[in-house]
XYZ file of C-alpha atoms in Angstrom:
132
model
C 86.796 102.644 72.535
C 89.725 103.613 73.591
C 92.894 102.791 71.443
C 95.975 101.209 73.074
C 99.477 101.402 71.494
C 101.351 98.488 72.222
C 104.803 98.918 73.438
C 106.034 95.338 72.939
C 105.760 93.411 70.036
C 107.205 89.607 69.919
C 107.731 87.658 66.586
C 108.157 83.774 66.974
C 110.303 82.575 64.835
C 112.396 78.839 63.862
C 111.477 75.363 65.592
C 113.374 76.222 68.756
C 110.432 77.808 70.322
C 112.293 81.439 70.147
C 110.945 84.986 69.557
C 112.269 88.332 68.777
C 111.346 90.652 71.439
C 110.791 94.541 70.325
C 110.584 96.940 73.018
C 110.865 100.290 71.296
C 114.270 100.483 69.915
C 115.468 97.443 71.936
C 115.345 94.180 70.356
C 116.421 90.775 72.197
C 115.959 86.949 71.493
C 113.842 85.332 74.218
C 113.336 81.589 74.825
C 110.280 79.462 75.570
C 109.801 78.243 79.258
C 109.227 75.005 77.929
C 113.028 74.835 76.484
C 114.960 72.823 78.849
C 118.327 72.947 76.709
C 121.475 73.484 79.264
C 123.822 74.300 76.141
C 122.099 77.636 75.114
C 120.825 78.809 78.227
C 118.232 81.043 76.548
C 116.799 83.966 78.508
C 112.802 82.913 79.220
C 110.417 85.057 79.977
C 110.193 84.171 83.665
C 114.008 85.661 83.745
C 113.159 88.559 82.154
C 110.330 89.238 84.827
C 113.213 88.829 87.174
C 115.361 91.222 85.501
C 112.384 93.810 85.360
C 112.214 93.420 89.170
C 115.750 93.801 89.787
C 116.082 96.985 87.761
C 113.126 98.664 88.639
C 114.135 97.933 92.398
C 117.713 99.564 91.554
C 116.151 102.767 90.097
C 114.208 102.938 93.589
C 116.996 102.148 95.465
C 118.938 105.100 93.693
C 115.977 107.489 94.434
C 116.033 106.595 97.958
C 119.714 107.749 98.693
C 118.873 111.432 98.162
C 115.648 111.352 99.251
C 116.690 109.991 102.555
C 119.925 112.020 102.759
C 121.922 108.866 102.739
C 125.292 108.706 100.879
C 125.476 106.142 98.054
C 128.786 105.783 96.416
C 128.281 102.546 94.597
C 125.264 100.119 93.651
C 125.013 96.966 91.936
C 121.897 94.792 92.191
C 121.869 91.209 91.734
C 119.044 88.829 91.611
C 118.177 85.128 91.585
C 115.589 82.572 92.117
C 115.865 80.787 95.075
C 114.163 77.646 94.242
C 113.795 75.835 90.835
C 109.713 76.942 91.181
C 110.295 80.503 90.607
C 107.900 81.129 93.489
C 110.931 82.840 95.788
C 113.024 85.848 94.380
C 116.326 87.275 96.253
C 117.430 90.731 95.272
C 120.701 91.877 96.690
C 121.993 95.239 96.711
C 125.442 95.996 96.945
C 125.827 99.078 98.382
C 129.008 101.469 99.207
C 128.051 104.283 101.524
C 125.129 103.615 103.793
C 125.489 101.861 107.203
C 123.438 99.022 108.324
C 120.439 101.128 109.660
C 120.655 103.386 106.405
C 120.406 100.335 104.115
C 117.373 99.020 106.009
C 115.668 102.292 105.753
C 116.489 102.065 101.737
C 114.939 98.731 101.363
C 111.928 100.248 103.097
C 111.885 102.999 100.573
C 112.169 100.478 97.820
C 109.348 98.143 99.220
C 107.098 101.569 99.076
C 108.268 103.264 95.601
C 109.070 100.246 93.428
C 106.138 99.428 91.085
C 107.455 96.081 90.130
C 107.760 95.010 93.659
C 104.442 96.080 94.951
C 102.713 94.293 91.712
C 104.445 91.013 92.409
C 104.843 90.947 96.176
C 101.507 90.080 96.821
C 101.864 86.511 94.594
C 105.516 86.009 94.598
C 107.941 85.682 97.746
C 110.493 88.408 97.419
C 113.513 88.875 99.766
C 115.324 92.311 99.277
C 118.574 92.254 100.790
C 121.557 95.048 101.582
C 125.073 94.019 101.243
C 127.052 96.785 102.537
């Protein structure tokens, strides 16, 4: 039997359905999806999924520029849920350097190289947009 070392540790605490999540040496508080508290705006697991997708897409976009010979002077990625059902995510790449055709090539590269995109796209509508 193979032993698998866990990279993520989750420890629930308190009556507010929250948990301390440890990922290596990074620790943060995550709120349950069941919480509908508009005051605290706790990060929920579904929001962490969106953040993971956006981060992985960012790294793939950074990788695309030199691989395709495209200048990329600045990149800021934003992500949001398009609807309240969390069935459609929109990732926007704010880019300085590429023209429209080059940014389209970069997005195609991201779709091909980003592991999180490839994992989620069969079950989640994901729109990737370049803002140049």
